[in-house]
PDB file of C-alpha atoms and ligand atoms in Angstrom:
ATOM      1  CA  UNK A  30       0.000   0.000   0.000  1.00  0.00           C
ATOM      2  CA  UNK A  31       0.892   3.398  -0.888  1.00  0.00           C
ATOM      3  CA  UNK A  32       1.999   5.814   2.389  1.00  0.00           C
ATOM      4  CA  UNK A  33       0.454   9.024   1.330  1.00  0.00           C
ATOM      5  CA  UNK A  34       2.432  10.824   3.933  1.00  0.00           C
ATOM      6  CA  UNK A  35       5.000  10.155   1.788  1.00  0.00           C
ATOM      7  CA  UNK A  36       3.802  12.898  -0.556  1.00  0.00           C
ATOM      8  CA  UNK A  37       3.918  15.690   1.888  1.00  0.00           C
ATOM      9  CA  UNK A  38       7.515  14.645   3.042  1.00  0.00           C
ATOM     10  CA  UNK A  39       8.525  15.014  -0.592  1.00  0.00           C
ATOM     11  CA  UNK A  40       6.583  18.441  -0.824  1.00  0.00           C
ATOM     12  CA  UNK A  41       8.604  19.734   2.348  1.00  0.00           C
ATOM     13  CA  UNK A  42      11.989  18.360   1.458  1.00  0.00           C
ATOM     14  CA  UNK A  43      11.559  20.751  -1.984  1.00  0.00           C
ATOM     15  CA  UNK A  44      10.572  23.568   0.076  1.00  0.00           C
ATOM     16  CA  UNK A  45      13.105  23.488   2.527  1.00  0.00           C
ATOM     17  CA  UNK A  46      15.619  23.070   0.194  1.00  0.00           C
ATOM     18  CA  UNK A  47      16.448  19.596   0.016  1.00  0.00           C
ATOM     19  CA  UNK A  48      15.721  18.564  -3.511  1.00  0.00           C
ATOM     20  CA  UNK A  49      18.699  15.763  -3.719  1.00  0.00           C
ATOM     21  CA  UNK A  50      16.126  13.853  -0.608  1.00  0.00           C
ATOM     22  CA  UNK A  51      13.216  14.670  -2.180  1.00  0.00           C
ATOM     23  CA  UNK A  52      14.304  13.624  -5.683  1.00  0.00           C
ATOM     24  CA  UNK A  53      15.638  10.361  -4.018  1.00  0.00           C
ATOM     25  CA  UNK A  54      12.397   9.867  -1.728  1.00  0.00           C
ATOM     26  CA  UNK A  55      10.110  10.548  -5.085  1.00  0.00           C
ATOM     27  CA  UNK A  56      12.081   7.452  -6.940  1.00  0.00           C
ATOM     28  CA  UNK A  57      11.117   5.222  -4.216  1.00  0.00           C
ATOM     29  CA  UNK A  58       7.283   6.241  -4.129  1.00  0.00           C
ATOM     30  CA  UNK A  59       7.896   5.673  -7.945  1.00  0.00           C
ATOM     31  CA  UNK A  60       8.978   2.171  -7.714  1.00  0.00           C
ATOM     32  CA  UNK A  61       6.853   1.308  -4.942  1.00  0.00           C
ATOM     33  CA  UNK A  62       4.180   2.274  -7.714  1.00  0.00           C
ATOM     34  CA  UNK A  63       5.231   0.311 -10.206  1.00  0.00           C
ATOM     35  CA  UNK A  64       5.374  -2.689  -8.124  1.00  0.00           C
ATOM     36  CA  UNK A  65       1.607  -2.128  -7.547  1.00  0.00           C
ATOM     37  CA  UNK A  66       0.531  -1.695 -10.738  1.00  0.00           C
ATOM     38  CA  UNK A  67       2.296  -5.360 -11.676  1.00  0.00           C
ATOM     39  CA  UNK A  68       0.713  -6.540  -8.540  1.00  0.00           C
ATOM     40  CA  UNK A  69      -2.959  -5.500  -9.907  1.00  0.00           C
ATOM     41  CA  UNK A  70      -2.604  -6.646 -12.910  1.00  0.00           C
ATOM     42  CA  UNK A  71      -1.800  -9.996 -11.519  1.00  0.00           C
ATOM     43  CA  UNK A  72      -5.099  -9.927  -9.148  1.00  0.00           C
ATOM     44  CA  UNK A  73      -6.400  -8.857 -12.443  1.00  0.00           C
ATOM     45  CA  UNK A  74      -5.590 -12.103 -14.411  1.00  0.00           C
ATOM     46  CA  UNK A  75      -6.648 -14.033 -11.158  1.00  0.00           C
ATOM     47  CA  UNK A  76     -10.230 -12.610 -11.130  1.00  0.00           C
ATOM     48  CA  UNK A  77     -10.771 -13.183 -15.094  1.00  0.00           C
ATOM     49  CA  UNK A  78      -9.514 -16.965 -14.206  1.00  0.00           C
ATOM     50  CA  UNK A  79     -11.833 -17.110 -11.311  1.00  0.00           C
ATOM     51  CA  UNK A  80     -15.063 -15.429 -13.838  1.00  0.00           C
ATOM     52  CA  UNK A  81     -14.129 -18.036 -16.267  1.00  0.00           C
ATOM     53  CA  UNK A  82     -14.196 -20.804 -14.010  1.00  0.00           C
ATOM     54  CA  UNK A  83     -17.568 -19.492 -12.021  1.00  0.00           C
ATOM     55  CA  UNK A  84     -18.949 -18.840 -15.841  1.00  0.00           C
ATOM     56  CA  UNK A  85     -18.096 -22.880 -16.761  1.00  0.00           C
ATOM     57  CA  UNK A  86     -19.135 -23.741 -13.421  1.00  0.00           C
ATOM     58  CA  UNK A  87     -22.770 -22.616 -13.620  1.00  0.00           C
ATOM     59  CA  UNK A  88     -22.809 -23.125 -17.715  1.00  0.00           C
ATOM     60  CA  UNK A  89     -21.040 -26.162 -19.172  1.00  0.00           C
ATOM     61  CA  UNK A  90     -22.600 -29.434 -18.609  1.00  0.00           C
ATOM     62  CA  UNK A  91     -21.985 -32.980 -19.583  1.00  0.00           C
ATOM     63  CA  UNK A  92     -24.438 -35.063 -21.664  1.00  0.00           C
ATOM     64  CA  UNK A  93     -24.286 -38.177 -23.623  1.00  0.00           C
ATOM     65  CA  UNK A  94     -20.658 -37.768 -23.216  1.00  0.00           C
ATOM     66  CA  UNK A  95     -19.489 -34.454 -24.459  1.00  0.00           C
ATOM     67  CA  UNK A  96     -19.909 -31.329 -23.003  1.00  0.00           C
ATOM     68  CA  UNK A  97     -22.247 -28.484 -23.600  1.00  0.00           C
ATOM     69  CA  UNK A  98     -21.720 -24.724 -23.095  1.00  0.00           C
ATOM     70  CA  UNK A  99     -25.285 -22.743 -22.365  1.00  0.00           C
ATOM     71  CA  UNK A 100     -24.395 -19.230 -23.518  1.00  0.00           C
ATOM     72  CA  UNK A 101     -26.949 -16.247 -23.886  1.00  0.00           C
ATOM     73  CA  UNK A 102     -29.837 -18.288 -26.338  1.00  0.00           C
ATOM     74  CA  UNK A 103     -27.408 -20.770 -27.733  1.00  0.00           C
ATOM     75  CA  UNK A 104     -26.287 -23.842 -26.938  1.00  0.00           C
ATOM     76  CA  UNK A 105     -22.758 -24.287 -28.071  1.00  0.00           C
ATOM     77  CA  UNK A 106     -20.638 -27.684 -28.643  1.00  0.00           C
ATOM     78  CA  UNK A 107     -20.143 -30.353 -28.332  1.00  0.00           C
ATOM     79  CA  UNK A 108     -16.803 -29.838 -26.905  1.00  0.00           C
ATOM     80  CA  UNK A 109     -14.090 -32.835 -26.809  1.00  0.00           C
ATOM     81  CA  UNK A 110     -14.524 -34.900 -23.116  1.00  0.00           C
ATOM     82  CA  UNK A 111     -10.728 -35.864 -23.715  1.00  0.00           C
ATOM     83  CA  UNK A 112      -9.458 -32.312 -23.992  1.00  0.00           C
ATOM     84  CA  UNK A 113     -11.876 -30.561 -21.522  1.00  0.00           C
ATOM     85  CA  UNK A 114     -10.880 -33.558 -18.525  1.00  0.00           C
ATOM     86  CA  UNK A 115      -7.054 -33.277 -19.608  1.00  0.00           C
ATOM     87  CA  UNK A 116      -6.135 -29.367 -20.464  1.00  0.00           C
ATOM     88  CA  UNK A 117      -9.128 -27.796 -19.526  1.00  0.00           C
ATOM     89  CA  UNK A 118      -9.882 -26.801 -23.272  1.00  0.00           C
ATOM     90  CA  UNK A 119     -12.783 -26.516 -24.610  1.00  0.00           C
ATOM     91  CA  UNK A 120     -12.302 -27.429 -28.159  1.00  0.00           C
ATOM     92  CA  UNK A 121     -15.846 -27.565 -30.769  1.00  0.00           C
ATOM     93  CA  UNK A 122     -15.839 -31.565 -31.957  1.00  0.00           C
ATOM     94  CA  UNK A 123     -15.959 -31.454 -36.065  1.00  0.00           C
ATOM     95  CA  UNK A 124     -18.271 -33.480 -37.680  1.00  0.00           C
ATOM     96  CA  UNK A 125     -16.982 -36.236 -40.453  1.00  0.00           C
ATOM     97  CA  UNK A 126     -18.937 -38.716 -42.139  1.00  0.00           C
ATOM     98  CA  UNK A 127     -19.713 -40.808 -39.653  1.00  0.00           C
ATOM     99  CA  UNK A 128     -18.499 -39.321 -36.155  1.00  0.00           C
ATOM    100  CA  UNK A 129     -17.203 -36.294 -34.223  1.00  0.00           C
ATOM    101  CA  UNK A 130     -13.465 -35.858 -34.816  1.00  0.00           C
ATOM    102  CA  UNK A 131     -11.105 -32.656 -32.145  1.00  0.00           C
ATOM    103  CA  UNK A 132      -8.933 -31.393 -34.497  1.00  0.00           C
ATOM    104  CA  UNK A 133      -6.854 -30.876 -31.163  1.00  0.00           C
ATOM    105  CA  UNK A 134      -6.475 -34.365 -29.696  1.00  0.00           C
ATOM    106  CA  UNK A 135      -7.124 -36.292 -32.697  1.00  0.00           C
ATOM    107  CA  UNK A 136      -9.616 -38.467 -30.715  1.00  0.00           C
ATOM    108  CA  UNK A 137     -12.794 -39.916 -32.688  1.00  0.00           C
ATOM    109  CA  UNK A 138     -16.444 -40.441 -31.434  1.00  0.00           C
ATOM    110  CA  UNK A 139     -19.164 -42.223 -32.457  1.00  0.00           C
ATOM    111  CA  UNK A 140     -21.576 -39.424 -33.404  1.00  0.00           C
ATOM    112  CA  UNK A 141     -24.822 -39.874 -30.916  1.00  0.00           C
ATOM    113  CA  UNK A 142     -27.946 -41.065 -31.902  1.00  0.00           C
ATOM    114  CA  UNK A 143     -30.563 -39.036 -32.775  1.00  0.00           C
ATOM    115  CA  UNK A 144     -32.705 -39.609 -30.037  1.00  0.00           C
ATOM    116  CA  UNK A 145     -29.670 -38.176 -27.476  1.00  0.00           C
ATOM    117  CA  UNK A 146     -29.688 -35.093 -28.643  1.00  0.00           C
ATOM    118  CA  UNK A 147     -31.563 -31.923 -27.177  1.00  0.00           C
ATOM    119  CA  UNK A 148     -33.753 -29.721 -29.263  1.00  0.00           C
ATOM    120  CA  UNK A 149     -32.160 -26.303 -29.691  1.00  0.00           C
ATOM    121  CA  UNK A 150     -28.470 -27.087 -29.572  1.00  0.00           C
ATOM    122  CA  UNK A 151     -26.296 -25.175 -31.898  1.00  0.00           C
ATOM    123  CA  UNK A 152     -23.450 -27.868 -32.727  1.00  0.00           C
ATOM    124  CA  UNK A 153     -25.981 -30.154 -34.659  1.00  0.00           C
ATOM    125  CA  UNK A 154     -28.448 -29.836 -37.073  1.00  0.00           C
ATOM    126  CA  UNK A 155     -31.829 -31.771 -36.860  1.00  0.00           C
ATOM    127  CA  UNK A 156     -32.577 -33.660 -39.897  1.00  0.00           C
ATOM    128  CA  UNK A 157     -36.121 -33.160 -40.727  1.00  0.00           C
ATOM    129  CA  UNK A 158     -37.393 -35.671 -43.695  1.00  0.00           C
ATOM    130  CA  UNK A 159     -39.434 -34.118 -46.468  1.00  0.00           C
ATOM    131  CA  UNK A 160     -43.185 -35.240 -46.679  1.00  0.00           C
ATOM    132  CA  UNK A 161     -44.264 -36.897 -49.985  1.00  0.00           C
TER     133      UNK A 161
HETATM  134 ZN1  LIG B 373      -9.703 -33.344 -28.007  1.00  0.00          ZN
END
């Protein structure tokens, strides 16, 4: 924490006529600054970890073995189990011809039936037949 005080000692050293100790007590307040600045950005990073983290906490679920992230009206994914469980990364599973490839891991899965998947998600597109 910053010693306001300081200040005024700096402001009196100049006007008694001490400007080598006030010069020399203003580079300290100065450093003592920049230390807090790196130290706030740091809590900085630590509370955008901790949003993330409360964000996939209330958001990102697990179905039918891949995970699901709810955002604002969309449903996004699904994300790669193998990834998400190892590294923490949520990486969107592509579809292939007949399965779900990451293009990170390399892992394949069977693509899920039909039947397992939830209206309204936006990874997959439901097949509706044309009427003859
Ligand atoms: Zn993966």
């Amino acid at each position: 924490m910053l010693d306001y005080r300081r200040f005024k000692e700096i402001n009196d050293l100049f006007a008694a006529g001490q400007p080598e100790k006030a010069r020399h007590l203003l580079m300290e307040l100065q450093s003592r600054c920049i230390a807090l600045r790196d130290e706030m950005e740091r809590l900085r990073g630590q509370i955008r970890t901790l949003e993330d983290i409360l964000y996939l906490s209330k958001n990102l679920s697990r179905e039918n073995g891949f995970y699901w992230l709810q955002t604002p009206g969309v449903r996004q994914g699904p994300f790669c189990p193998q990834c998400y469980d190892t590294v923490g990364a949520l990486i969107r599973l592509e579809k292939t011809d007949h399965a779900l490839c990451c293009p990170y891991c390399g892992q394949r899965h069977a693509l899920p039936h039909p039947a397992d998947i939830r209206p309204g998600n936006g990874g997959m597109a439901r097949i509706i037949p044309f009427i003859r």
